Tab-separated table of C-alpha atoms and ligand atoms in Angstrom:
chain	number	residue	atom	x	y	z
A	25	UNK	CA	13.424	3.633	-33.181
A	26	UNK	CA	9.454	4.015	-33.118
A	27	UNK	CA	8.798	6.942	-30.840
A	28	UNK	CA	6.762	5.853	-27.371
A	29	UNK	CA	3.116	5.936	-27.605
A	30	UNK	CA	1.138	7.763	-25.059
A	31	UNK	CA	-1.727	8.410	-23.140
A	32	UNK	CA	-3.657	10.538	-21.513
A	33	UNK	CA	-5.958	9.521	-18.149
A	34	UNK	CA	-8.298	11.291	-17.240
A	35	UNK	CA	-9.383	10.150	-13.352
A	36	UNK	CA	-13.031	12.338	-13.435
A	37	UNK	CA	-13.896	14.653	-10.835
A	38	UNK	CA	-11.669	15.140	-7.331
A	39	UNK	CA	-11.725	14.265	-3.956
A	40	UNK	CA	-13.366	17.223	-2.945
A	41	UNK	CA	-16.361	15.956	-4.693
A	42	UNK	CA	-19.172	14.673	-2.317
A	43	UNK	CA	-21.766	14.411	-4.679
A	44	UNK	CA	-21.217	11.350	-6.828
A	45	UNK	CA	-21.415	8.586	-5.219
A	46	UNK	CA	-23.914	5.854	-4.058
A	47	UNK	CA	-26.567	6.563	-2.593
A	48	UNK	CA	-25.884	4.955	0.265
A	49	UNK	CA	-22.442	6.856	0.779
A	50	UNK	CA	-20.312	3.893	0.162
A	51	UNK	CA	-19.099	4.630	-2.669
A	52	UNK	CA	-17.463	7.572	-4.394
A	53	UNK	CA	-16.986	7.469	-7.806
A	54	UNK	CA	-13.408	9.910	-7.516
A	55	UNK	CA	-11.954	7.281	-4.905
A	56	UNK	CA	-12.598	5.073	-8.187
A	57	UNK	CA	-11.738	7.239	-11.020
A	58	UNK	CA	-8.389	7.697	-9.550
A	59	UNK	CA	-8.088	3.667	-8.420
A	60	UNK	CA	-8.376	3.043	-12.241
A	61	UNK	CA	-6.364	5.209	-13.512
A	62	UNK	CA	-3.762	3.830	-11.602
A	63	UNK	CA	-4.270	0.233	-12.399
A	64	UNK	CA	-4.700	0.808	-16.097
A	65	UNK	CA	-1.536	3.437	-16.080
A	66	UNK	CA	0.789	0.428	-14.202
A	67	UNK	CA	-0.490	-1.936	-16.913
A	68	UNK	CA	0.246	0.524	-20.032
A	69	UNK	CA	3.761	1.310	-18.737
A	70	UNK	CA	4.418	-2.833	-18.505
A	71	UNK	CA	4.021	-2.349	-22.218
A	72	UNK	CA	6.146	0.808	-22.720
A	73	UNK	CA	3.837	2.949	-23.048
A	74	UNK	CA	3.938	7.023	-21.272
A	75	UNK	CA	1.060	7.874	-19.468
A	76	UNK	CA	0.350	11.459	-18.785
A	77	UNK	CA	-2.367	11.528	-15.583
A	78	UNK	CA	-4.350	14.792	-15.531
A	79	UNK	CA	-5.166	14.218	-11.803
A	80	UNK	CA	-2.753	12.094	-10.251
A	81	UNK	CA	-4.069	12.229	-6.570
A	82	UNK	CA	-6.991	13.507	-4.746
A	83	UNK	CA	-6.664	17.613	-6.140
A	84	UNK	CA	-9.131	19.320	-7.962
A	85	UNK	CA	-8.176	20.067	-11.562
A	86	UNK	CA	-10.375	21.543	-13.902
A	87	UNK	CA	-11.350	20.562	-16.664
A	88	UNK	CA	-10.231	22.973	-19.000
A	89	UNK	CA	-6.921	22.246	-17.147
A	90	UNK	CA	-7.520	18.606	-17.830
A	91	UNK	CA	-8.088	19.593	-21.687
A	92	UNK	CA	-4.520	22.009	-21.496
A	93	UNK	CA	-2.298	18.888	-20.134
A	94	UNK	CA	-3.769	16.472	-22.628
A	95	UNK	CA	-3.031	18.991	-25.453
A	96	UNK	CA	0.573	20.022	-24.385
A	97	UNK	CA	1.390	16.181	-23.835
A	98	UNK	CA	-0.033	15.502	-27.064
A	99	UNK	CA	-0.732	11.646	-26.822
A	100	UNK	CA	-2.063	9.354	-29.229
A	101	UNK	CA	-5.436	8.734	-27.052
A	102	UNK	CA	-7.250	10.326	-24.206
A	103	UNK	CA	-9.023	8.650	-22.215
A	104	UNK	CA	-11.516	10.184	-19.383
A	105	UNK	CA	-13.030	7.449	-16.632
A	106	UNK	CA	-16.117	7.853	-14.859
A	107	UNK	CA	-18.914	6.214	-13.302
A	108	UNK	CA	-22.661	7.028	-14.535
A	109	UNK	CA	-25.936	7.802	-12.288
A	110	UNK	CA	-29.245	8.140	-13.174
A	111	UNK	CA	-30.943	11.666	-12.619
A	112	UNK	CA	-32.070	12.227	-9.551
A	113	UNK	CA	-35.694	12.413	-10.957
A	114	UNK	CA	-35.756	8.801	-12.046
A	115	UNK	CA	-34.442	6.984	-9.219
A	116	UNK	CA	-36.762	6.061	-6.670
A	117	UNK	CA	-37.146	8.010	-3.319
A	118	UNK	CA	-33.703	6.122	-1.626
A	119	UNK	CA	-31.771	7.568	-4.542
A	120	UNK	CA	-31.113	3.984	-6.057
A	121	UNK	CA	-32.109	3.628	-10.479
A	122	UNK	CA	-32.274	0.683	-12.639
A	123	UNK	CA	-30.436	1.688	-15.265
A	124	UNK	CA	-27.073	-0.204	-15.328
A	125	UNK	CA	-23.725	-1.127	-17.324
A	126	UNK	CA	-20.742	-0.321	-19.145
A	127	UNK	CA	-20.433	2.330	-21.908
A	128	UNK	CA	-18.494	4.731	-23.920
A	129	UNK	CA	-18.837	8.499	-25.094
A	130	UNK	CA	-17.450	9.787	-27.717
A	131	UNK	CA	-17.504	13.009	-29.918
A	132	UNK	CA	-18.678	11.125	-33.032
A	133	UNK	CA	-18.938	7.784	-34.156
A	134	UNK	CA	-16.249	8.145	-36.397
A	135	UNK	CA	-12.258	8.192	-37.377
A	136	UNK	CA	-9.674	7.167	-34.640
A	137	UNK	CA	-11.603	7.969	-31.393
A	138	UNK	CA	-14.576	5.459	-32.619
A	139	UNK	CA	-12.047	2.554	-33.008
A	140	UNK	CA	-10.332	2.902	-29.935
A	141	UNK	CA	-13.945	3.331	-28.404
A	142	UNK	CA	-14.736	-0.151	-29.933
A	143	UNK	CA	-11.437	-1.964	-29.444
A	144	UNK	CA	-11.766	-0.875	-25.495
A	145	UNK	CA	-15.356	-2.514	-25.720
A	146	UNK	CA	-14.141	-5.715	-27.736
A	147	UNK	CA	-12.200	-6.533	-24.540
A	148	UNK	CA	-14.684	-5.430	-21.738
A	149	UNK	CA	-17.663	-7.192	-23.204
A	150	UNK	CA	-15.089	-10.109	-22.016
A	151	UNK	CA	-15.519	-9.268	-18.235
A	152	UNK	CA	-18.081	-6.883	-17.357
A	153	UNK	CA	-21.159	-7.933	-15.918
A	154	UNK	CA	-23.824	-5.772	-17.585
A	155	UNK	CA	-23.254	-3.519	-21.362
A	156	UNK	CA	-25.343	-0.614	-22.221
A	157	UNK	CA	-27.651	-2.147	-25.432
A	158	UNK	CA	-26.009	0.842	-26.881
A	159	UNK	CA	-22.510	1.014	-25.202
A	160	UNK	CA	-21.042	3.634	-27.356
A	161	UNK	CA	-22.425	7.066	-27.603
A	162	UNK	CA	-21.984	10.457	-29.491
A	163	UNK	CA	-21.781	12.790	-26.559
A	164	UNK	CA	-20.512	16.132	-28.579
A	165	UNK	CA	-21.411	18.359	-25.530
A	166	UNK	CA	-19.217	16.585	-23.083
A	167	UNK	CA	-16.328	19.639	-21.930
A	168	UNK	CA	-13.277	16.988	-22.293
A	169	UNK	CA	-14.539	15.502	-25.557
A	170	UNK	CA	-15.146	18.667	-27.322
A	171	UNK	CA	-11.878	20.296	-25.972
A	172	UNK	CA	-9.096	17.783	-26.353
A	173	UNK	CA	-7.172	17.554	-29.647
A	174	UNK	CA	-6.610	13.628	-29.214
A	175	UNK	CA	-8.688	10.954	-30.203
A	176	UNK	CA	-10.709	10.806	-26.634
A	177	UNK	CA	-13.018	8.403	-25.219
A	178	UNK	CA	-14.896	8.851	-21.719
A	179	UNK	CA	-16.059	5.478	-19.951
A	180	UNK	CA	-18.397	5.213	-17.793
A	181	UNK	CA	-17.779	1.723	-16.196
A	182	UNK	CA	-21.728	1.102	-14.808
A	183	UNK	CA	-23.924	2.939	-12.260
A	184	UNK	CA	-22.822	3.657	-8.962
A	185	UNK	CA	-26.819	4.376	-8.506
A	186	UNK	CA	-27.273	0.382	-8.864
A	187	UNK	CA	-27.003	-1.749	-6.304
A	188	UNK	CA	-25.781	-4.591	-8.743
A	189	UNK	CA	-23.306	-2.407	-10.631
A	190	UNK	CA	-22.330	-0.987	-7.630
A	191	UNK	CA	-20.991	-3.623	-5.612
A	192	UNK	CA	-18.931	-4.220	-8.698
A	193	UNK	CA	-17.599	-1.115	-8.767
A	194	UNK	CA	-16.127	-1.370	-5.013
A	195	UNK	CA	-14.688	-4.876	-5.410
A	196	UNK	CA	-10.904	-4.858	-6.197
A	197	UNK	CA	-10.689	-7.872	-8.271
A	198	UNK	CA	-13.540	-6.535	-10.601
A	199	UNK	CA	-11.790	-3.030	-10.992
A	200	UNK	CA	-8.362	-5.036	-11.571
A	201	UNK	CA	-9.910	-7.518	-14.205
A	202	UNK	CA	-11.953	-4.399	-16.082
A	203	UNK	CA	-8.654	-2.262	-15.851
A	204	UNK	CA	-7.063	-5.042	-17.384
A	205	UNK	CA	-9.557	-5.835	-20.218
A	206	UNK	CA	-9.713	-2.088	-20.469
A	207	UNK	CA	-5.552	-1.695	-21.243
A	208	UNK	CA	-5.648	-4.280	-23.108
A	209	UNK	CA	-8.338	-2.920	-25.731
A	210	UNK	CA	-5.974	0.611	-25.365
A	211	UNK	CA	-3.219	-1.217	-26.384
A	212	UNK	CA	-4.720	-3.339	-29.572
A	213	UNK	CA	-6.124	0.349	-30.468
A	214	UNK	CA	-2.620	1.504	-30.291
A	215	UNK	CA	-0.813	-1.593	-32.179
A	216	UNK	CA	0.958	-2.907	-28.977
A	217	UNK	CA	0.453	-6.792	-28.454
A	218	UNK	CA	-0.719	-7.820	-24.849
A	219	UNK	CA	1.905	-9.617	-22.908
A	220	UNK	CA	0.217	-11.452	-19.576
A	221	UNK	CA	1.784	-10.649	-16.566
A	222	UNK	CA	2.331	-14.345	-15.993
A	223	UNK	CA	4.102	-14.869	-19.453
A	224	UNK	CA	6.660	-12.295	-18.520
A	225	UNK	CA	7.046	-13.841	-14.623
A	226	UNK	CA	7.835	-17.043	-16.237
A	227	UNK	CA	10.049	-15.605	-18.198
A	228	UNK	CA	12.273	-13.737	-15.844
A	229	UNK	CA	12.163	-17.037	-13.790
A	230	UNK	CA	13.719	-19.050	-16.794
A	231	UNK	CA	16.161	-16.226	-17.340
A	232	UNK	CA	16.648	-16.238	-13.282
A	233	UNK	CA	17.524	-20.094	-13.731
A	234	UNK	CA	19.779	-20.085	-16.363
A	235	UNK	CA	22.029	-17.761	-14.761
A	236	UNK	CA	21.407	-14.910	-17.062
A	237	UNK	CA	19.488	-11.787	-15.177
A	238	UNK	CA	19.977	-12.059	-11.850
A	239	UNK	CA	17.016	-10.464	-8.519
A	240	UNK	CA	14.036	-12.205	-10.781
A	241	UNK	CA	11.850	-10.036	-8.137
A	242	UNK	CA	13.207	-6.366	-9.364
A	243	UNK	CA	12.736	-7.281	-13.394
A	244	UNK	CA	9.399	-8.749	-12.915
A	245	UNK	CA	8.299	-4.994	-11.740
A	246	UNK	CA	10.145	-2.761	-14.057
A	247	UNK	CA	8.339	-0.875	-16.534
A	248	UNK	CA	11.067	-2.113	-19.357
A	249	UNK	CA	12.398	1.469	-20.144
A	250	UNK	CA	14.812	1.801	-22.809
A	251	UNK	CA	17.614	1.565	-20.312
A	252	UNK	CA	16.349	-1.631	-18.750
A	253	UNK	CA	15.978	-3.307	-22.465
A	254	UNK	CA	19.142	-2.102	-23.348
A	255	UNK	CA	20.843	-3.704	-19.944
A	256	UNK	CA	18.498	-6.860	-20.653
A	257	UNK	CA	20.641	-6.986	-24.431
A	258	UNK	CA	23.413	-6.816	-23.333
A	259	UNK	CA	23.231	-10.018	-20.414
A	260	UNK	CA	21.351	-12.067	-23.049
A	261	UNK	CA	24.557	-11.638	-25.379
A	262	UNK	CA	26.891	-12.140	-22.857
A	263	UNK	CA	25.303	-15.174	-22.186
A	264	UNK	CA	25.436	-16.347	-25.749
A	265	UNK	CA	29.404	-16.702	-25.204
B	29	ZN	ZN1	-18.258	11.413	-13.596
């Protein structure tokens, strides 16, 4: 059998963190970090893939501790999420910039990190209000680019220093349909086709009917681990007669 792919998210900063955010103290961009991380990690696992979290609550974890889990886990991507600000400098006096939209850092624009960079942008130019007119960008001096072994990306989903990005940023249905689009372009990167939450539903229900799996409700919200498939097997062929 194929061994499991994984990855590696990276929720930036901590909760500890009081300095990005909007300037009107709304938003923080940890509180989303860590949101994301967690809607893009259920997502992955729907597809069977492990997902190692670097900072899977509120602690602080630095980052060459963020660099040492990646490394020891050894997954096939990382993948570090952010939000972006303008300087401080170029925003006007209340702290709010222009400057908005989605984009991606990577080492170099080349080999494995580059294609996942662009197969994560192939689906978010999809759903995301505003793009960087560059949206992906050789950052070589970034600490978790330069430091993890993986292919690694870093996202930074729009400005929490706009007020037009911003209120994207807070609203759930925006962060679910960008985690989405963002999972998605992590899985064609990884060779794992998409399956829509609604295909598999429907599927579980037609199972459900036909007498062959029963509680529809508990195997529409496993994350199909070996042992589920291998239960799932064996009630199909039973079924067969
Ligand atoms: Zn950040």
């Amino acid at each position: 059998m194929e061994q499991k792919k994984k990855v590696c998210l990276d929720a930036g900063h901590s909760a500890s963190n009081k300095v990005n955010k909007s300037p009107d103290g709304t938003y923080f961009e940890h509180e989303f970090a860590l949101d994301m991380a967690k809607r893009i990690k259920a997502h992955l696992e729907r597809h069977g893939v492990e997902v190692v979290e670097t900072r899977p609550d509120g602690r602080d974890v630095s980052l060459g501790e963020r660099c040492r889990i990646s490394n020891t886990a050894k997954p096939d991507l990382f993948v570090s999420l952010h939000s972006n600000a303008t300087g401080t400098l170029a925003t006007g006096a209340d702290g709010w910039g222009n400057a908005r939209g989605w984009e991606c850092y990577v080492y170099g624009l080349s080999g494995a990190r580059y294609k996942a960079a662009k197969a994560i942008l192939n689906q978010v130019e999809c759903v995301a209000p505003a793009i960087r007119s560059t949206p992906i960008l050789a950052k070589p001096g970034l600490y978790v680019l330069a430091h993890t072994n993986a292919p690694a990306v870093l996202i930074e989903h729009g400005f929490h220093t706009s007020k037009r990005d911003v209120a994207y940023l807070k609203d759930r249905a925006y962060r679910e349909k960008l985690a989405k689009a963002e999972a998605r372009g992590i899985l064609n990167y990884l060779g794992i086709a998409w399956v829509e939450d609604s295909e598999l539903d429907a599927a579980v229900d037609k199972l459900a009917a036909a007498g062959i799996i029963d509680s529809p409700k508990r195997w529409k919200k496993l994350d199909f681990t070996d042992d589920s498939v291998r239960t799932l097997i064996i009630k199909m062929a039973a079924a067969l007669k």
